[in-house]
mmCIF file of C-alpha atoms in Angstrom:
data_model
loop_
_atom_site.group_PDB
_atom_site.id
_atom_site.type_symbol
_atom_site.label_atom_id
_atom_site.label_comp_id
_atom_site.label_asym_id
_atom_site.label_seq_id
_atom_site.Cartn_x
_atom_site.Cartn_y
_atom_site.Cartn_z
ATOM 1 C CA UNK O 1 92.562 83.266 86.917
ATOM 2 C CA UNK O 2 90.277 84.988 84.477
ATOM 3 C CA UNK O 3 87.863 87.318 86.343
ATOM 4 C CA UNK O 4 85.041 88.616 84.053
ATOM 5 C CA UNK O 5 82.697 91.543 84.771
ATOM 6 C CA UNK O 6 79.705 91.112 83.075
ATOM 7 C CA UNK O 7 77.433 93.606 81.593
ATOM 8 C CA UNK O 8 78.053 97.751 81.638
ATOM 9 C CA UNK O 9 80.530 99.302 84.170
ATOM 10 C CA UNK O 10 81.588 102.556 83.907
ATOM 11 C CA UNK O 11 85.152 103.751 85.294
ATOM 12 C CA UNK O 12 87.953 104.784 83.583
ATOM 13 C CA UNK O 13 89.509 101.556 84.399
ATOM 14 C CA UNK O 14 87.413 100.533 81.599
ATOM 15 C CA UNK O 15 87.347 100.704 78.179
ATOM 16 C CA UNK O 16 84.324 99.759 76.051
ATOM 17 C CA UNK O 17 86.051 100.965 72.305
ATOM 18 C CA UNK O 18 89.087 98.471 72.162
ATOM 19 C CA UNK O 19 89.938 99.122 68.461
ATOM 20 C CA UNK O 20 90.070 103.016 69.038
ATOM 21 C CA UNK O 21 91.578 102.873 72.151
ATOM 22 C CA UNK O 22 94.100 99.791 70.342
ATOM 23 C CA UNK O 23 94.846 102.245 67.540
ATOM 24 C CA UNK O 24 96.505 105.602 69.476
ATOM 25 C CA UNK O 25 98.364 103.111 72.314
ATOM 26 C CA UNK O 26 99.348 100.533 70.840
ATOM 27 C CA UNK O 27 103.532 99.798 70.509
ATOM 28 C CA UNK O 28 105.468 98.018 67.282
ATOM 29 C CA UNK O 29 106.571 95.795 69.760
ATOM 30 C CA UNK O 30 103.228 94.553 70.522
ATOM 31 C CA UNK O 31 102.786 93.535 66.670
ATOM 32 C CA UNK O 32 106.197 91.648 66.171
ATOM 33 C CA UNK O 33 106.621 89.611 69.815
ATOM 34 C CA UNK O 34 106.049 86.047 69.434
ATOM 35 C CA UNK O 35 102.059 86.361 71.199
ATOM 36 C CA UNK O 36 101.504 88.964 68.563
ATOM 37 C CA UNK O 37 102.556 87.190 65.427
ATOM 38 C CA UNK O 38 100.649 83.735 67.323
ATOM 39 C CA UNK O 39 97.489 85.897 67.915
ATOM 40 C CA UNK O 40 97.369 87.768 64.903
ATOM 41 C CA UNK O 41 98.002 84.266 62.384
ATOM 42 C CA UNK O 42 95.273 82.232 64.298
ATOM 43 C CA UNK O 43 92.577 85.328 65.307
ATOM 44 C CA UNK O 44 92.962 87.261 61.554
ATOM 45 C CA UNK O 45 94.943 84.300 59.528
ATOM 46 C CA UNK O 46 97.444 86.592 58.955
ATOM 47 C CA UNK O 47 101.439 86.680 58.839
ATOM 48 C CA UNK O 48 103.299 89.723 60.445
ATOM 49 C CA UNK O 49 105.777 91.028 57.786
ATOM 50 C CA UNK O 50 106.883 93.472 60.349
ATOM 51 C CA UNK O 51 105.492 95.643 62.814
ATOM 52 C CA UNK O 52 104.228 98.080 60.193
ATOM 53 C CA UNK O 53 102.993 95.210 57.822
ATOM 54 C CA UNK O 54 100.819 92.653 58.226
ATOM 55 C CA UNK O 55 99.994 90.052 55.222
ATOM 56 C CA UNK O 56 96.191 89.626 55.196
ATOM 57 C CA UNK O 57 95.153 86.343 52.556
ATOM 58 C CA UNK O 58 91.935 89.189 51.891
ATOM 59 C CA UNK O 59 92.991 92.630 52.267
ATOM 60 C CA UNK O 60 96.309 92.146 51.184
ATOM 61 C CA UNK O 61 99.214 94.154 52.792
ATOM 62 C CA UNK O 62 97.759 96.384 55.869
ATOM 63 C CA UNK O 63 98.800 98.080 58.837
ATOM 64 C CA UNK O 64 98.152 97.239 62.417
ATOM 65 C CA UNK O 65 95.682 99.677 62.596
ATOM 66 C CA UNK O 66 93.271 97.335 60.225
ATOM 67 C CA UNK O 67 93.487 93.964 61.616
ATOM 68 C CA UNK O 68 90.447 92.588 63.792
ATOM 69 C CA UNK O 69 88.675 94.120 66.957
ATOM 70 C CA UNK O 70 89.393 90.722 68.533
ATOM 71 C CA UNK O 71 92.659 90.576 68.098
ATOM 72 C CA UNK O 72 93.555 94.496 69.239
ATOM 73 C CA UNK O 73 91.033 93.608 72.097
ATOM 74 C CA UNK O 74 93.453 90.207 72.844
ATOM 75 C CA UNK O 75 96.664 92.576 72.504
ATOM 76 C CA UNK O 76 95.712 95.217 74.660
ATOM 77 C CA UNK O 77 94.734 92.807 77.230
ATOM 78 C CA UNK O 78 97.618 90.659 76.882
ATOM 79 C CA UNK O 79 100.164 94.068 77.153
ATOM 80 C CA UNK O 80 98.352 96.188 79.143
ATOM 81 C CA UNK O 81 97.153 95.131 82.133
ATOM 82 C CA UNK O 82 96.417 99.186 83.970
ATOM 83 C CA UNK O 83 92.803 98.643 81.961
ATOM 84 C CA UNK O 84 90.133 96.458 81.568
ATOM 85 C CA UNK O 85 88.694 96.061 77.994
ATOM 86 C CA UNK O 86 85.413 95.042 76.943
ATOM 87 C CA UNK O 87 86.151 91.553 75.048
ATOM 88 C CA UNK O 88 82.841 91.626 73.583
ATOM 89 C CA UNK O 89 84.540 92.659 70.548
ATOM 90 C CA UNK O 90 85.705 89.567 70.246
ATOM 91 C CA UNK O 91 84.874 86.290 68.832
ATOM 92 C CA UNK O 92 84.561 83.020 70.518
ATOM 93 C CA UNK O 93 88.116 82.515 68.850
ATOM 94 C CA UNK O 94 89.727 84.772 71.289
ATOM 95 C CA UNK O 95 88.500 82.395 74.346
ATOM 96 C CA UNK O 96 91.154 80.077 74.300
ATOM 97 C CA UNK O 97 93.588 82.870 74.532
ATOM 98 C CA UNK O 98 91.718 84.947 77.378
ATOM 99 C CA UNK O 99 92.421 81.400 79.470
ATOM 100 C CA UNK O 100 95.713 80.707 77.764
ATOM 101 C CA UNK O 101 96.275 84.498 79.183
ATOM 102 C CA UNK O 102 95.052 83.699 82.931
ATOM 103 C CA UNK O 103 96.623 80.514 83.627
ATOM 104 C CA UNK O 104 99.714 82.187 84.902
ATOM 105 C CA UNK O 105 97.795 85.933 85.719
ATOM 106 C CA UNK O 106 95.099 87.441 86.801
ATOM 107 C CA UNK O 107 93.120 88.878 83.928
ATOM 108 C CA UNK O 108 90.377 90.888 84.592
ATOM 109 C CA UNK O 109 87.793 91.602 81.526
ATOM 110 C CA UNK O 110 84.616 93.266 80.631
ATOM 111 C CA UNK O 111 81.853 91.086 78.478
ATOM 112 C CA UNK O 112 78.647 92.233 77.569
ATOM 113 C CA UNK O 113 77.507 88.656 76.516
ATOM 114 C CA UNK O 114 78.036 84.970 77.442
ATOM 115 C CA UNK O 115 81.319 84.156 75.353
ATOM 116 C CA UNK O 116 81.724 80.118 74.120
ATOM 117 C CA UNK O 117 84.802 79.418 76.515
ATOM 118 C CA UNK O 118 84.394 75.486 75.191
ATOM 119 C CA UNK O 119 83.952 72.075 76.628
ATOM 120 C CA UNK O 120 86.662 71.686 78.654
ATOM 121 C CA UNK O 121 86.769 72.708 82.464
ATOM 122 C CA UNK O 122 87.739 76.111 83.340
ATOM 123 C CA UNK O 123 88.041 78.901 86.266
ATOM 124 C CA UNK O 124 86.330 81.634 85.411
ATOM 125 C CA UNK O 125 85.674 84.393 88.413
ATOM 126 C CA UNK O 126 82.167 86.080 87.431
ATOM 127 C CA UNK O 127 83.245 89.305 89.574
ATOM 128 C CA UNK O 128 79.208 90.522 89.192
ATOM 129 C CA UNK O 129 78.634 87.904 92.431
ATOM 130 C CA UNK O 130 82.530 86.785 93.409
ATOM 131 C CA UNK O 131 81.508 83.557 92.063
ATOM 132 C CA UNK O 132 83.729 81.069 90.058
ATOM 133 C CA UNK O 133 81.938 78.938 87.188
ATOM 134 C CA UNK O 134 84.326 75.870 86.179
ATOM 135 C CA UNK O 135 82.591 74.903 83.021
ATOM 136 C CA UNK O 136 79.866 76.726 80.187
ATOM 137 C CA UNK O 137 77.207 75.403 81.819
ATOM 138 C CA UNK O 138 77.834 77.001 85.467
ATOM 139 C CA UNK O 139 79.356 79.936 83.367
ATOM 140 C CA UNK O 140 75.658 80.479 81.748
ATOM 141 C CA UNK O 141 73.517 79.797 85.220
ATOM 142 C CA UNK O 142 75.957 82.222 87.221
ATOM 143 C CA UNK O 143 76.250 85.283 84.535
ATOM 144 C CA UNK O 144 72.553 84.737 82.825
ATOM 145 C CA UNK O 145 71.058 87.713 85.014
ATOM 146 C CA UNK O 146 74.114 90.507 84.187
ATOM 147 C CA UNK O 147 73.597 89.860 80.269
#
């Protein structure tokens, strides 16, 4: 289940700067795994060359260290699962693969706004009030007051 804490927490547990916190952690093996190459050609429209080199359509050639915050941010909480990051850096892109993530976990994730998880049903844990919205428009009514 996805289990979102909305608004600011502080904890060590929890880190609010994905993309610096992506760019001294993060492992080659991250960048060339099947999710990586998936997340990195549908979030950035990229192709993974190799782990060092990504092929961007508008940069060109670049390293991990320059593609999205959304898609570090989806990385780091796809492989590491010790922290909770702050998926506010993301786009409503990354949504389907936060729930993609949670259907056989339990992903726990900071937002500081009310992301556009789509019009299909969902179980989303709003940990704020231990509640569990199944759809945008419970999601908005139950996280409204920690935004």
């Amino acid at each position: 289940m996805l289990k979102v804490y909305f608004g600011k927490k502080d904890s060590d547990k929890y880190i609010y700067n994905t993309s610096l916190y992506f760019n001294n952690v993060y492992k080659n093996e991250w960048i060339d795994s099947e999710i990586g190459r998936r997340i990195i050609r549908e979030i950035d429209k990229s192709e993974v060359i190799s782990s060092n080199i990504i092929d961007s359509p508008i940069l060109g050639p670049i390293t991990p260290l320059q593609i999205s915050g959304g898609t570090k941010t989806l990385l780091l909480v796809y492989f590491d699962r010790k922290k909770v990051f702050n998926v506010s850096t993301c786009g409503n892109n990354c949504a389907k693969f936060l729930l993609e993530f949670a259907k056989n976990d339990d992903i726990t994730v900071n937002l500081r706004h009310i992301m556009n998880f789509g019009k299909d049903d969902f179980e989303i844990m709003i940990l704020n009030n231990k509640k569990i919205a199944h759809n945008m428009r419970e999601l908005i009514e139950l996280a409204e007051e920690y935004v």
